[in-house]
Amino acid sequence: MNAIESTQNPRSSFVYGPVKSWRFGRSLGIDPIGAVSTCSFNCVYCQLGVIQDYTTQRQIFVPTSDILSDLQALSTDEQIDVITLSGSGEPTLALNLAEILAIAKQEIKRPTVVLTNSTLLGDRMVRRALQLADIVAVKLDAISSNQLQRINQPTETINLPHILAGIEQFRGEYSGQLAIQTMLLSPWTTEMIEDYIQLLQRLHPDEIQLNVPARPRVLVRQLDARGNHAVESSNAAFRKLKCISANVLKTVADAIYDATSIPVRCAPIAL
């Protein structure tokens, strides 16, 4: 029985999984955003489909008490390695982010992970809330402004210098494990790899996570798209995205590690 099924409340559960994560093991998901997908990005590869509420405005989407109820309803025999805040959009948009992290750690007693697109790291209150997380994985898909617009399609107020400054500021304050997660949609040139390495040397992450769009992009919003490959088992219409090869991914990873000595992990690619 998974977490969604084990919650007896008739409303949708804001806790889902556990799902298998190539980065973190068996991950229990917490969705602080809820039924309407909400984000400051509208990434071309997003498994949620086209974002429904495209914003940088923070608010409380899901009451902390509802998430607490879902956590307390979990089966005690669930095997859980980490608790991951992600779900239906950008988790740092949730004003109660700190409260959610605190109750998750209190109830489940596992390391907490936040997956963020990095766009709100310039906000002091967001950085303060993220101090409660054991691991923060910040998105950095783009090494140029043009690439940011093509891949991530941010709201008008977001630009690449803003994102880089936020990550750098957060790195200077955060004592937990900082990972940079990067989606590779196509092979990078030598110049692009060199530019990326220069950014890493500026941002000093503890780990690099190179990802590929292994999950299909749904064409119509489905709540179950929060979990690993959930859309493939549903009736949703979706579009497969082409992946780069495992050899191309390894070439990029090796170049990064050779230049920085920062550990690099790569998403598994089926041969």
Coordinates of C-alpha atoms in Angstrom, one line a residue:
M1 CA 0.0 0.0 0.0
N2 CA 1.4 3.4 -0.9
A3 CA 1.1 6.7 0.9
I4 CA -1.7 7.9 -1.2
E5 CA -3.8 4.7 -0.7
S6 CA -3.0 4.6 3.0
T7 CA -4.6 8.1 3.6
Q8 CA -8.3 7.6 4.4
N9 CA -9.3 11.3 4.0
P10 CA -11.6 11.6 0.9
R11 CA -9.8 14.7 -0.3
S12 CA -6.6 14.3 -2.5
S13 CA -3.6 13.4 -0.5
F14 CA -0.7 15.9 -0.3
V15 CA 1.7 13.0 0.6
Y16 CA 2.5 10.5 -2.2
G17 CA 4.7 7.5 -2.8
P18 CA 7.2 6.3 -1.7
V19 CA 8.6 6.4 -5.2
K20 CA 12.0 5.2 -6.4
S21 CA 14.4 8.0 -7.0
W22 CA 17.8 7.5 -8.8
R23 CA 19.2 10.3 -6.7
F24 CA 17.8 9.6 -3.2
G25 CA 16.5 6.0 -3.0
R26 CA 12.9 5.5 -1.8
S27 CA 11.4 8.9 -1.5
L28 CA 8.2 9.9 0.2
G29 CA 6.8 13.0 -1.6
I30 CA 5.2 16.0 0.0
D31 CA 3.3 18.3 -2.4
P32 CA 3.0 21.8 -0.8
I33 CA 1.3 23.2 -3.9
G34 CA -1.8 21.0 -4.4
A35 CA -4.2 20.3 -7.2
V36 CA -3.3 23.4 -9.4
S37 CA 0.2 23.2 -10.9
T38 CA 2.0 26.4 -9.9
C39 CA 5.5 27.5 -10.8
S40 CA 7.8 30.3 -11.9
F41 CA 9.0 28.1 -14.8
N42 CA 7.2 26.4 -17.6
C43 CA 9.9 24.0 -18.6
V44 CA 9.6 22.3 -22.0
Y45 CA 10.2 18.9 -20.3
C46 CA 8.0 19.3 -17.3
Q47 CA 6.2 16.1 -16.4
L48 CA 3.2 18.2 -15.1
G49 CA 2.5 19.5 -18.5
V50 CA 1.8 23.2 -19.2
I51 CA 1.8 25.0 -15.8
Q52 CA -1.6 26.2 -14.8
D53 CA -0.6 29.1 -12.5
Y54 CA 2.5 30.8 -13.8
T55 CA 3.8 33.0 -11.0
T56 CA 6.5 34.1 -8.5
Q57 CA 3.9 35.1 -5.8
R58 CA 4.3 33.1 -2.6
Q59 CA 1.3 32.0 -0.6
I60 CA -0.1 29.1 1.4
F61 CA -1.5 26.6 -1.0
V62 CA -1.9 23.6 1.3
P63 CA -2.5 24.1 5.1
T64 CA 0.2 22.6 7.2
S65 CA -2.4 20.8 9.2
D66 CA -3.6 18.9 6.1
I67 CA 0.0 17.7 5.4
L68 CA 0.4 16.7 9.0
S69 CA -2.8 14.7 8.9
D70 CA -1.5 12.9 5.8
L71 CA 1.8 12.1 7.4
Q72 CA 0.1 10.8 10.5
A73 CA -2.1 8.5 8.4
L74 CA 0.9 6.7 6.7
S75 CA 1.4 3.0 7.2
T76 CA 4.2 2.5 9.7
D77 CA 5.8 -0.3 7.6
E78 CA 6.7 2.0 4.7
Q79 CA 10.3 1.8 3.7
I80 CA 11.4 5.4 3.3
D81 CA 14.9 6.8 2.7
V82 CA 14.1 10.5 2.4
I83 CA 11.2 12.9 2.4
T84 CA 11.2 15.1 -0.8
L85 CA 9.3 18.4 -1.2
S86 CA 8.4 18.8 -4.9
G87 CA 5.1 17.7 -6.4
S88 CA 2.8 20.1 -8.3
G89 CA 5.2 22.9 -8.9
E90 CA 7.9 25.0 -7.2
P91 CA 7.9 24.2 -3.5
T92 CA 9.5 27.4 -2.4
L93 CA 6.4 29.3 -3.5
A94 CA 4.7 27.8 -0.4
L95 CA 4.8 30.4 2.5
N96 CA 4.6 27.5 5.0
L97 CA 7.6 25.8 3.6
A98 CA 9.5 25.9 6.9
E99 CA 6.5 24.5 8.9
I100 CA 6.2 21.7 6.4
L101 CA 9.9 20.8 6.7
A102 CA 9.7 20.9 10.5
I103 CA 6.7 18.6 10.8
A104 CA 8.0 16.2 8.1
K105 CA 11.2 15.6 10.0
Q106 CA 9.3 15.4 13.3
E107 CA 6.8 12.8 12.0
I108 CA 8.9 10.6 9.7
K109 CA 12.4 11.2 11.1
R110 CA 14.2 10.9 7.8
P111 CA 16.4 13.3 5.9
T112 CA 14.5 16.0 4.1
V113 CA 15.1 17.1 0.5
V114 CA 13.8 20.1 -1.4
L115 CA 13.9 20.2 -5.2
T116 CA 13.8 23.8 -6.3
N117 CA 14.1 25.7 -9.6
S118 CA 16.3 28.3 -7.8
T119 CA 14.2 31.3 -8.9
L120 CA 13.2 32.4 -5.3
L121 CA 16.6 32.0 -3.7
G122 CA 17.1 35.8 -3.7
D123 CA 14.3 35.9 -1.1
R124 CA 15.8 35.9 2.4
M125 CA 12.7 34.1 3.9
V126 CA 13.0 31.3 1.3
R127 CA 16.7 30.9 2.1
R128 CA 15.9 30.8 5.8
A129 CA 13.2 28.1 5.4
L130 CA 15.6 26.0 3.3
Q131 CA 18.1 25.9 6.2
L132 CA 15.8 23.2 7.7
A133 CA 16.3 20.9 4.8
D134 CA 19.1 18.3 4.9
I135 CA 19.6 18.4 1.1
V136 CA 18.6 21.1 -1.4
A137 CA 18.9 20.3 -5.1
V138 CA 18.8 23.6 -7.1
K139 CA 18.0 23.6 -10.8
L140 CA 20.5 25.0 -13.3
D141 CA 19.6 23.9 -16.8
A142 CA 20.8 27.0 -18.6
I143 CA 24.3 28.5 -19.1
S144 CA 23.0 31.4 -21.2
S145 CA 20.0 33.7 -21.1
N146 CA 18.8 32.3 -24.5
Q147 CA 19.0 28.8 -23.2
L148 CA 17.0 29.7 -20.1
Q149 CA 14.2 31.2 -22.2
R150 CA 14.1 28.1 -24.5
I151 CA 14.2 25.4 -21.9
N152 CA 12.8 26.8 -18.7
Q153 CA 10.5 29.6 -20.0
P154 CA 10.6 31.7 -16.8
T155 CA 8.2 34.4 -15.7
E156 CA 9.1 37.9 -17.0
T157 CA 10.8 38.9 -13.7
I158 CA 13.3 36.0 -13.7
N159 CA 16.6 36.1 -15.5
L160 CA 19.8 34.0 -15.4
P161 CA 21.9 36.5 -13.4
H162 CA 19.1 36.6 -10.9
I163 CA 19.1 32.8 -10.6
L164 CA 22.9 32.6 -10.3
A165 CA 23.1 35.3 -7.7
G166 CA 20.4 33.5 -5.6
I167 CA 22.2 30.2 -5.7
E168 CA 25.5 31.8 -4.8
Q169 CA 23.9 33.7 -1.9
F170 CA 22.2 30.5 -0.6
R171 CA 25.5 28.5 -0.9
G172 CA 27.1 31.1 1.4
E173 CA 24.5 30.6 4.1
Y174 CA 23.6 26.9 3.8
S175 CA 25.3 24.3 5.9
G176 CA 23.5 21.2 4.4
Q177 CA 24.2 19.3 1.2
L178 CA 23.8 21.4 -1.9
A179 CA 23.3 19.6 -5.2
I180 CA 23.0 21.3 -8.6
Q181 CA 20.5 19.4 -10.9
T182 CA 20.8 20.0 -14.6
M183 CA 18.6 18.6 -17.4
L184 CA 20.5 17.8 -20.6
L185 CA 18.2 17.9 -23.6
S186 CA 20.9 17.7 -26.3
P187 CA 24.6 17.2 -26.5
W188 CA 26.7 20.1 -25.3
T189 CA 29.6 21.6 -27.2
T190 CA 33.0 21.9 -25.6
E191 CA 32.5 25.6 -25.1
M192 CA 29.1 25.0 -23.3
I193 CA 30.8 22.4 -21.0
E194 CA 33.6 24.9 -20.2
D195 CA 31.0 27.7 -19.4
Y196 CA 29.1 25.3 -17.1
I197 CA 32.3 24.3 -15.3
Q198 CA 33.1 28.0 -14.7
L199 CA 29.6 28.4 -13.1
L200 CA 30.2 25.3 -10.9
Q201 CA 33.5 26.8 -9.7
R202 CA 31.6 29.9 -8.7
L203 CA 28.7 28.1 -6.9
H204 CA 30.6 25.4 -5.1
P205 CA 28.0 22.6 -4.9
D206 CA 28.6 19.4 -3.1
E207 CA 27.3 17.3 -6.0
I208 CA 26.2 17.6 -9.6
Q209 CA 23.1 15.6 -10.8
L210 CA 22.8 15.3 -14.5
N211 CA 19.4 14.4 -15.6
V212 CA 17.6 13.5 -18.9
P213 CA 13.9 13.8 -19.8
A214 CA 13.2 10.1 -19.2
R215 CA 9.6 10.8 -18.1
P216 CA 7.0 11.7 -20.7
R217 CA 5.4 15.1 -20.7
V218 CA 1.6 15.0 -20.1
L219 CA -0.5 17.1 -22.4
V220 CA -3.3 17.5 -19.9
R221 CA -2.6 18.1 -16.2
Q222 CA -2.8 14.8 -14.2
L223 CA -2.3 14.9 -10.4
D224 CA -0.6 11.5 -10.4
A225 CA 2.2 12.9 -12.6
R226 CA 3.9 13.9 -9.3
G227 CA 5.3 10.3 -9.0
N228 CA 7.8 8.4 -11.0
H229 CA 6.4 7.4 -14.4
A230 CA 2.8 7.7 -13.0
V231 CA 1.5 9.1 -16.3
E232 CA 2.5 6.1 -18.2
S233 CA 0.1 3.9 -16.2
S234 CA -2.8 6.4 -16.5
N235 CA -5.1 7.3 -19.4
A236 CA -3.3 10.7 -19.9
A237 CA -2.2 11.8 -23.3
F238 CA 1.5 12.4 -23.2
R239 CA 4.5 13.1 -25.4
K240 CA 7.8 11.3 -25.2
L241 CA 11.0 13.5 -25.3
K242 CA 14.1 12.3 -27.0
C243 CA 17.0 11.5 -24.7
I244 CA 20.7 11.9 -25.3
S245 CA 22.8 8.7 -25.2
A246 CA 24.4 7.3 -22.1
N247 CA 27.8 7.9 -23.8
V248 CA 27.1 11.6 -24.3
L249 CA 26.0 12.0 -20.7
K250 CA 29.1 10.2 -19.5
T251 CA 31.3 12.4 -21.6
V252 CA 29.9 15.5 -20.0
A253 CA 30.0 14.0 -16.5
D254 CA 33.7 13.0 -16.9
A255 CA 34.7 16.5 -18.2
I256 CA 33.0 18.1 -15.2
Y257 CA 34.6 15.8 -12.6
D258 CA 38.0 16.1 -14.2
A259 CA 37.9 19.9 -14.0
T260 CA 36.3 20.3 -10.6
S261 CA 36.6 17.0 -8.6
I262 CA 32.9 17.5 -7.6
P263 CA 31.0 14.2 -7.6
V264 CA 28.7 13.8 -10.5
R265 CA 25.7 11.5 -10.6
C266 CA 23.9 10.7 -13.9
A267 CA 20.4 9.6 -14.5
P268 CA 20.1 6.0 -15.7
I269 CA 19.5 5.8 -19.5
A270 CA 18.0 2.6 -20.9
L271 CA 20.1 1.2 -23.7

